[in-house]
PDB file of C-alpha atoms and ligand atoms in Angstrom:
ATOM      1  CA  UNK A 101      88.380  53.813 124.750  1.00  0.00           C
ATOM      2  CA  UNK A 102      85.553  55.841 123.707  1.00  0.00           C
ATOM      3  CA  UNK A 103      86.004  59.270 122.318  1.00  0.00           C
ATOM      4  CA  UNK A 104      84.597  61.474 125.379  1.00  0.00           C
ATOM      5  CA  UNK A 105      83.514  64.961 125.080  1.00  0.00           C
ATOM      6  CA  UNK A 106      85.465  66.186 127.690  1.00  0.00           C
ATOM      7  CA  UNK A 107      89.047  65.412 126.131  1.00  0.00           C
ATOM      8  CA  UNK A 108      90.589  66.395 122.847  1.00  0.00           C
ATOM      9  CA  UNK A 109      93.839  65.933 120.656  1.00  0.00           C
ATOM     10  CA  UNK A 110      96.131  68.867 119.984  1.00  0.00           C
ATOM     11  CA  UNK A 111      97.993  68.265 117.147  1.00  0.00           C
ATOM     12  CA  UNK A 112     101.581  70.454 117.374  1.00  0.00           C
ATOM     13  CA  UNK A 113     103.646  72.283 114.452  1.00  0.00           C
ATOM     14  CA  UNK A 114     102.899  69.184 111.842  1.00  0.00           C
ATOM     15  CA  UNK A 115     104.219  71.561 109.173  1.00  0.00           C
ATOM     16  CA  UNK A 116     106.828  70.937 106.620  1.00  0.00           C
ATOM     17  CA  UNK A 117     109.309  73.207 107.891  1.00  0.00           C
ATOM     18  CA  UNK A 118     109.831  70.706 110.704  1.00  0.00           C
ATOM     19  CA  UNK A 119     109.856  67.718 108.341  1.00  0.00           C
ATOM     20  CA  UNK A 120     112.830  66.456 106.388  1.00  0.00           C
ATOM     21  CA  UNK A 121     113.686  68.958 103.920  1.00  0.00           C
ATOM     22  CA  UNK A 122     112.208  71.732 105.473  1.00  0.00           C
ATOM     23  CA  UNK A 123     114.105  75.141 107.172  1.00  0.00           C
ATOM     24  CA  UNK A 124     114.234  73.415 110.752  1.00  0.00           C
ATOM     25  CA  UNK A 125     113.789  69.731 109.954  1.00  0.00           C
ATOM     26  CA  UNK A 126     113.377  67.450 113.217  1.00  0.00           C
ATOM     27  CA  UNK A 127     114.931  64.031 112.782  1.00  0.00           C
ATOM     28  CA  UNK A 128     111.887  61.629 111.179  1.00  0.00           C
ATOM     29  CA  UNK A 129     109.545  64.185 111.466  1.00  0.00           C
ATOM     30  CA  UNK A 130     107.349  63.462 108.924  1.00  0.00           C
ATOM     31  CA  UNK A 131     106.629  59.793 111.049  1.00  0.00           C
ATOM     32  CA  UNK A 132     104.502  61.695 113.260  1.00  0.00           C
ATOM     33  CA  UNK A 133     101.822  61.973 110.157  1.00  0.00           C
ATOM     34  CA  UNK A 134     100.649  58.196 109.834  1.00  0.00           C
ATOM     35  CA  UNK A 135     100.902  57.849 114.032  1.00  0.00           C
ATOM     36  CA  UNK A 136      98.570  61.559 114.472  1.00  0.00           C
ATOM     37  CA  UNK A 137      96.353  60.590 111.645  1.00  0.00           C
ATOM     38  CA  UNK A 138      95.268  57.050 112.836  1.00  0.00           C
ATOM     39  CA  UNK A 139      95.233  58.860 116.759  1.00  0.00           C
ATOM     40  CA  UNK A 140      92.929  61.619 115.329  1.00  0.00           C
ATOM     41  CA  UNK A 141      90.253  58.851 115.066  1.00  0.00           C
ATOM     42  CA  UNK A 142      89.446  58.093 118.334  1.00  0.00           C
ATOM     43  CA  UNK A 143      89.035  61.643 119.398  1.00  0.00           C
ATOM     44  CA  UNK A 144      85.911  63.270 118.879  1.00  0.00           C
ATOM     45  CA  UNK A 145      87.623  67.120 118.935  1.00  0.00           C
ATOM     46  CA  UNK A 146      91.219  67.680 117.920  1.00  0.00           C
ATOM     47  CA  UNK A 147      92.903  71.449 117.313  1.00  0.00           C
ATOM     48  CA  UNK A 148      96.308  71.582 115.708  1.00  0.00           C
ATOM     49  CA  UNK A 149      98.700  74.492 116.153  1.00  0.00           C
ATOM     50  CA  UNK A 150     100.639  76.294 113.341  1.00  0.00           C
ATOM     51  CA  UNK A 151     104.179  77.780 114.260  1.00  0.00           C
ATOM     52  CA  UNK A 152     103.359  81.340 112.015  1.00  0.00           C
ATOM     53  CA  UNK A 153     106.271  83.942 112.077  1.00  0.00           C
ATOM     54  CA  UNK A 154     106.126  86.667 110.189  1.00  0.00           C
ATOM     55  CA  UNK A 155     109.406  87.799 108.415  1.00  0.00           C
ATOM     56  CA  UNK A 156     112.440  88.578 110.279  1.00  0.00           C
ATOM     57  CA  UNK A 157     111.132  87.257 113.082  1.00  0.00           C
ATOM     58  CA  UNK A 158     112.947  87.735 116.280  1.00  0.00           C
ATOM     59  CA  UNK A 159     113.551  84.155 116.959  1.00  0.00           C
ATOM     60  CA  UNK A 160     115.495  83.884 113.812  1.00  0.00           C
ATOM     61  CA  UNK A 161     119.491  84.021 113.607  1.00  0.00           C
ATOM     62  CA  UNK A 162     119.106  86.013 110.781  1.00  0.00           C
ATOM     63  CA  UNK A 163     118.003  88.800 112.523  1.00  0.00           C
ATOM     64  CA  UNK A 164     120.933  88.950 115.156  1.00  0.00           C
ATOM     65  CA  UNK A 165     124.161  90.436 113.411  1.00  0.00           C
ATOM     66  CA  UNK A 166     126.956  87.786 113.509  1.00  0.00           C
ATOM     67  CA  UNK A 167     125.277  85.038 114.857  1.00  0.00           C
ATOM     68  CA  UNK A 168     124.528  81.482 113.738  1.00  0.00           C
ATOM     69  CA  UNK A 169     121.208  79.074 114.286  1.00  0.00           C
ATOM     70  CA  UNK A 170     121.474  76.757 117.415  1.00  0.00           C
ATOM     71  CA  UNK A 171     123.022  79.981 119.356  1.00  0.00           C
ATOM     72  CA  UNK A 172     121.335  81.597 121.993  1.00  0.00           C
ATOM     73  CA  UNK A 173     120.654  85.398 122.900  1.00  0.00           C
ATOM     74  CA  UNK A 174     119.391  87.676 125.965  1.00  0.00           C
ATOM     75  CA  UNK A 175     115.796  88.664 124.665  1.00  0.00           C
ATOM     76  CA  UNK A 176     114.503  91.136 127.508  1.00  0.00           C
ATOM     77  CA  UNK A 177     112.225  88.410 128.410  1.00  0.00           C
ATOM     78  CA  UNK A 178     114.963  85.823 128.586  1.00  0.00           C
ATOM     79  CA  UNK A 179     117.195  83.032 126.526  1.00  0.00           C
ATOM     80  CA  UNK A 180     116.286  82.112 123.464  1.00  0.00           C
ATOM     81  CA  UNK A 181     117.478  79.809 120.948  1.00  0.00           C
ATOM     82  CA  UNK A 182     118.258  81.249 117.531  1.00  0.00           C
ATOM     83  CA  UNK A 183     116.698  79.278 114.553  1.00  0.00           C
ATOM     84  CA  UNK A 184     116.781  79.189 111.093  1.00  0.00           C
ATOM     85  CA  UNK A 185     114.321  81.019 109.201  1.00  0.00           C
ATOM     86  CA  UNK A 186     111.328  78.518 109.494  1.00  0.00           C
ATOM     87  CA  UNK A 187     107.310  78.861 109.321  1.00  0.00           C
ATOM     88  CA  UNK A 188     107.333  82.357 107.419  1.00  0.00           C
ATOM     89  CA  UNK A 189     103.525  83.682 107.524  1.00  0.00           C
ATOM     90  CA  UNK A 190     101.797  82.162 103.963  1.00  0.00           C
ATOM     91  CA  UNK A 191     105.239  79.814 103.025  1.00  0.00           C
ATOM     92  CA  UNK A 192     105.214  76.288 101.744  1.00  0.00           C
ATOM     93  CA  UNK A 193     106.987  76.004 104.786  1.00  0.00           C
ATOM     94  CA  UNK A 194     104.313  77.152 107.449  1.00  0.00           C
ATOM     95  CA  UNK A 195     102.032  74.572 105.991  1.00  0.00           C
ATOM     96  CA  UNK A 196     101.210  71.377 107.153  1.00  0.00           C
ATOM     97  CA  UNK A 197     102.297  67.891 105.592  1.00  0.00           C
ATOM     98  CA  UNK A 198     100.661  67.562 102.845  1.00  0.00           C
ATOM     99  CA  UNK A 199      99.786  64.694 104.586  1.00  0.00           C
ATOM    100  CA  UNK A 200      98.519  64.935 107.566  1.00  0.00           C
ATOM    101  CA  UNK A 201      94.698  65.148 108.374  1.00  0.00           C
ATOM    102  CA  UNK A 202      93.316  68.723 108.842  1.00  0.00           C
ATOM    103  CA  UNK A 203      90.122  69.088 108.006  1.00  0.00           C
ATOM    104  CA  UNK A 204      88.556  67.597 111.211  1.00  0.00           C
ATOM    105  CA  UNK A 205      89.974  69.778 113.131  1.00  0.00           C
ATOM    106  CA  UNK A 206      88.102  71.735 115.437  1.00  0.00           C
ATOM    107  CA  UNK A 207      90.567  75.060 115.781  1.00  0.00           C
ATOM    108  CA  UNK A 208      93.283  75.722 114.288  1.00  0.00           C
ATOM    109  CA  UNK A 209      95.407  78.003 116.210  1.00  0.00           C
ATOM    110  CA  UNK A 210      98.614  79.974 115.361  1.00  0.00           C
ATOM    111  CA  UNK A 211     101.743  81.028 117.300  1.00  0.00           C
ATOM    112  CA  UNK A 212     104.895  83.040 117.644  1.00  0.00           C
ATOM    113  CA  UNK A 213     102.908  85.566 115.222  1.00  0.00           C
ATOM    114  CA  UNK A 214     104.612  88.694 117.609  1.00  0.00           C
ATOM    115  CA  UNK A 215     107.732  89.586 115.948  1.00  0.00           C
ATOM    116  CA  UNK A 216     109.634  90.529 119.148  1.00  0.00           C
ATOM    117  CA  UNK A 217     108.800  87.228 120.880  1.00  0.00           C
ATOM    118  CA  UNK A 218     108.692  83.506 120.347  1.00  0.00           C
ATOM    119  CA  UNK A 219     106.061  81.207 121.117  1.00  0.00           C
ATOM    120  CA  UNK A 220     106.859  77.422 122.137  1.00  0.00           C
ATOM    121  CA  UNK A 221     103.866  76.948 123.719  1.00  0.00           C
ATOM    122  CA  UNK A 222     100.497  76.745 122.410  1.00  0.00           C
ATOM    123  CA  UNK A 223      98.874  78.650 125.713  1.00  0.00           C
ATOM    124  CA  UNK A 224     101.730  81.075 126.831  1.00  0.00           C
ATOM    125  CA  UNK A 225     104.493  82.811 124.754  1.00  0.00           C
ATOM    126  CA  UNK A 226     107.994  82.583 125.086  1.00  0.00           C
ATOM    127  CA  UNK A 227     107.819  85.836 128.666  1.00  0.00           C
ATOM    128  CA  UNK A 228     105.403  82.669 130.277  1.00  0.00           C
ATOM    129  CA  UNK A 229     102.771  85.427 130.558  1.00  0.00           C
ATOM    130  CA  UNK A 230     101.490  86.648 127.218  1.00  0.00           C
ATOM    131  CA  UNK A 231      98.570  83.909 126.865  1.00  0.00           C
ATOM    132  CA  UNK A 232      97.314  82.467 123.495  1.00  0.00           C
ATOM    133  CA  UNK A 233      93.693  82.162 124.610  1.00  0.00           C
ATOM    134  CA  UNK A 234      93.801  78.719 124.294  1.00  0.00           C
ATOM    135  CA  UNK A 235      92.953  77.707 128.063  1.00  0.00           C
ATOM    136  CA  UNK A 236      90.161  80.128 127.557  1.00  0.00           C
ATOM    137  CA  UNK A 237      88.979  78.142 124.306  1.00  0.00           C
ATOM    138  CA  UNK A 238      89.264  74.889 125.959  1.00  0.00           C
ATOM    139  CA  UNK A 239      87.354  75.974 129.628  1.00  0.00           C
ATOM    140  CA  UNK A 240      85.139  77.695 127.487  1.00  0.00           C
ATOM    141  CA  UNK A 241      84.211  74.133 125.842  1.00  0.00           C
ATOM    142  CA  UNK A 242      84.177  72.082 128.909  1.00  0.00           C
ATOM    143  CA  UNK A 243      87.657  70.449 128.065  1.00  0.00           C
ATOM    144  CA  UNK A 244      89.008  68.858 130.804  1.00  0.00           C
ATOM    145  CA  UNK A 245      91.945  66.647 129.156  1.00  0.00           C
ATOM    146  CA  UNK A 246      94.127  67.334 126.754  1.00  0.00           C
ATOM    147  CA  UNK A 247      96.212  64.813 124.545  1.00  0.00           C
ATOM    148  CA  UNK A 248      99.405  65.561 123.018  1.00  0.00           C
ATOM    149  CA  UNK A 249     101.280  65.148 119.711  1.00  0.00           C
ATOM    150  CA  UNK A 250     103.417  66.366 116.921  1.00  0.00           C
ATOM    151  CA  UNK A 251     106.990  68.420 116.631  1.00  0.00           C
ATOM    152  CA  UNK A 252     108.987  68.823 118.704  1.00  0.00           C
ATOM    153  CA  UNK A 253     108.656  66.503 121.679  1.00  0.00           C
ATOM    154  CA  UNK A 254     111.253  69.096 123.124  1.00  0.00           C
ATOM    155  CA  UNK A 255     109.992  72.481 122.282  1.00  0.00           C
ATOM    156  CA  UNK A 256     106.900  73.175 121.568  1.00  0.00           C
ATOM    157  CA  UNK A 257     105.068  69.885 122.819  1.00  0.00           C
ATOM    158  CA  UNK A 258     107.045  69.532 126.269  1.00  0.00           C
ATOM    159  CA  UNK A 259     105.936  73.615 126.557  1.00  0.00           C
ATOM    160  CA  UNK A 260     102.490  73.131 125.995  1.00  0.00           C
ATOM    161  CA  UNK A 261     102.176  69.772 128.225  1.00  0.00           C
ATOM    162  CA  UNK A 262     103.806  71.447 130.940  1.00  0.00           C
ATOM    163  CA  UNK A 263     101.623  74.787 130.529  1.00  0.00           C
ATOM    164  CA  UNK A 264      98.522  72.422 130.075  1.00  0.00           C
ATOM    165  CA  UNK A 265      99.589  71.297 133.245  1.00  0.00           C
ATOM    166  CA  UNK A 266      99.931  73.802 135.156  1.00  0.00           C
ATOM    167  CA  UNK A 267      96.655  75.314 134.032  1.00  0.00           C
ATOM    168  CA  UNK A 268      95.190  71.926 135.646  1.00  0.00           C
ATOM    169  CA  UNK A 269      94.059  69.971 132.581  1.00  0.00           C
ATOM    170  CA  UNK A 270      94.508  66.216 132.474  1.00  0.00           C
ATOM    171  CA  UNK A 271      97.812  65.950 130.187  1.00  0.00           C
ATOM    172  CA  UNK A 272      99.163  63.292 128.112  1.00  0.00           C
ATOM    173  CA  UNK A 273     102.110  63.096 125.526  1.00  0.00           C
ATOM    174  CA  UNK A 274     102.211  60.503 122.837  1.00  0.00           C
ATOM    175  CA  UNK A 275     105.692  60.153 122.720  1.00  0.00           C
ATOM    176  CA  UNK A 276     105.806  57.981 119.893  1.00  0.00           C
ATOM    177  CA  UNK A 277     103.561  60.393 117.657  1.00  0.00           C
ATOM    178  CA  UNK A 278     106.216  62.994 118.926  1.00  0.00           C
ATOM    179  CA  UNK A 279     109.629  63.313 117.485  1.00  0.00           C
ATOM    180  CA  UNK A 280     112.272  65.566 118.936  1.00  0.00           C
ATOM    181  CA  UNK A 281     115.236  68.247 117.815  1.00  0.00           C
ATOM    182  CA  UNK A 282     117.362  67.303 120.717  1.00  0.00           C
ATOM    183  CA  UNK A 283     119.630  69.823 121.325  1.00  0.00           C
ATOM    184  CA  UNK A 284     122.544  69.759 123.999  1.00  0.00           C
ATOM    185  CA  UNK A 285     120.247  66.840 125.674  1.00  0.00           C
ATOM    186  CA  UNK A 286     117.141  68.629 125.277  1.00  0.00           C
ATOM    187  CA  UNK A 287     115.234  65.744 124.612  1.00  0.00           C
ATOM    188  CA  UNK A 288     115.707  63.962 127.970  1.00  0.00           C
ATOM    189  CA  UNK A 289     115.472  66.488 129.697  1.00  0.00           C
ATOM    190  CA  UNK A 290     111.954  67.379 128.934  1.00  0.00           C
ATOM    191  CA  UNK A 291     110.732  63.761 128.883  1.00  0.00           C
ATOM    192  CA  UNK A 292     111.825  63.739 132.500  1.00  0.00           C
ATOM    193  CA  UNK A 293     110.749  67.271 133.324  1.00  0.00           C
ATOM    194  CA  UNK A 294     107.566  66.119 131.976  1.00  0.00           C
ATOM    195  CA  UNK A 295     107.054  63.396 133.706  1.00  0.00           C
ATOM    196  CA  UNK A 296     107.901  65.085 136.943  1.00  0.00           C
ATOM    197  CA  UNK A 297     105.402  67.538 136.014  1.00  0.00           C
ATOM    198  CA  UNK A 298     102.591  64.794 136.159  1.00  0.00           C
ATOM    199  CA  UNK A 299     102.471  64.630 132.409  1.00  0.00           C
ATOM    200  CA  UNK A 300     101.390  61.273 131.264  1.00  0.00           C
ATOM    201  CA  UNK A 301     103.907  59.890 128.641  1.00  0.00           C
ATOM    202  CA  UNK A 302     102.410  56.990 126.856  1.00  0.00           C
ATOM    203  CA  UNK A 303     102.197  55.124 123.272  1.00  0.00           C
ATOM    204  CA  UNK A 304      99.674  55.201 120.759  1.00  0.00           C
ATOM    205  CA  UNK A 305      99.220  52.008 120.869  1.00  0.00           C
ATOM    206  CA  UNK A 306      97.976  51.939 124.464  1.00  0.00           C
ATOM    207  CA  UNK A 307      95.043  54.604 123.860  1.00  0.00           C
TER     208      UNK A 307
HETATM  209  C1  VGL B 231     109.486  74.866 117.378  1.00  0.00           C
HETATM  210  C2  VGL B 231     111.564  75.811 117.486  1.00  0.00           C
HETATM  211  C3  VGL B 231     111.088  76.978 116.917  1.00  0.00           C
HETATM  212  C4  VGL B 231     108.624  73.667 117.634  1.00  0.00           C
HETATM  213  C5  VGL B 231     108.979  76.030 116.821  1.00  0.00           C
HETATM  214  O1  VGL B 231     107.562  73.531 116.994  1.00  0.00           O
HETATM  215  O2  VGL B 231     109.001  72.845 118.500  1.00  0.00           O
HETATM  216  N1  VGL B 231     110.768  74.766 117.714  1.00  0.00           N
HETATM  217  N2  VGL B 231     109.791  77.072 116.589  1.00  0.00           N
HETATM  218 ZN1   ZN B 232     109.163  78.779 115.523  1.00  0.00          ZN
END
């Protein structure tokens, strides 16, 4: 397949935090790397996103008297999962493998920056309204398909297929360039809620 102008490659959370090792490690993350990296070829524009929380952020456990990572609270715009400190602002953490490819990219942009709310998604925060200004970016450009990959298959790649979507752009998840955290069966369930969605799961292989 030819790269086409009218398609690009977002490239999710690929940051060490999310890798073996790191503050919120996702089983095998660190596969993704190779997988992205030969993907990133055959696409002539790719963006990556960077999970970038400042300091006590709201989505952390640490910030919640009493209460321990993998919990969920009432935010007042709904539940949310409490982490472990991960993807500080300017931490070895927030940054990407050391790895993976970056300098091609086209955009890079960053989320869950707002203290008081989390950001799975790369187009909408965590109240599904707040936007990003990614859809803009992409419209702006003439992008009518986007192609997924990156950490975590269950967070904040299943959010931002399902927003991308919704906002009518062409979606597809490489699910084996994905890895998941898979919590309480959180991994299923957004493969299928993807696929319901008319999110196109398929292999790298196959592209
Ligand atoms: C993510 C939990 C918290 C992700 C980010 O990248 O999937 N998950 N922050
Ligand atoms: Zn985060």
């Amino acid at each position: 397949m030819a790269a086409r102008d009218t398609e690009i490659l977002i490239v999710v959370d690929v940051q060490n935090d999310f890798c073996p090792g790191g503050a919120l490690a996702v089983p095998e993350g660190d596969a993704v790397v190779p997988v992205v990296n030969r993907l990133a070829g055959r696409f002539a524009h790719r963006i990556l996103t960077q999970d970038w929380h400042p300091a006590g952020h709201s989505s952390f456990a640490t910030s919640h008297d009493g209460r321990a990572p993998f919990e969920t609270a009432e935010m007042p715009y709904g539940t949310q999962v409490l982490w472990p400190d991960h993807c500080v602002q300017g931490s070895a953490g927030a940054a990407f493998h050391p790895d993976l490819q970056v300098d091609g990219a086209d955009l890079i942009i960053r989320k869950g920056f707002r203290s008081a709310i989390d950001s799975y998604s790369a187009f909408f925060e965590n109240d599904r309204k707040t936007p990003t200004g990614l859809a803009g970016y992409l419209r702006d450009r003439g992008f009518d398909t986007v192609v997924m990959a990156g950490l975590a298959t269950d967070f904040c790649v299943a959010y931002s297929a399902l927003d991308a979507r919704r906002l009518g752009f062409a979606t597809t998840v490489v699910v084996d360039a994905c890895r998941g955290i898979d919590l309480n069966g959180s991994l299923d369930a957004a493969l299928k809620e993807m696929a319901a969605a008319g999110v196109a799961l398929s292999q790298a292989a196959t592209l």
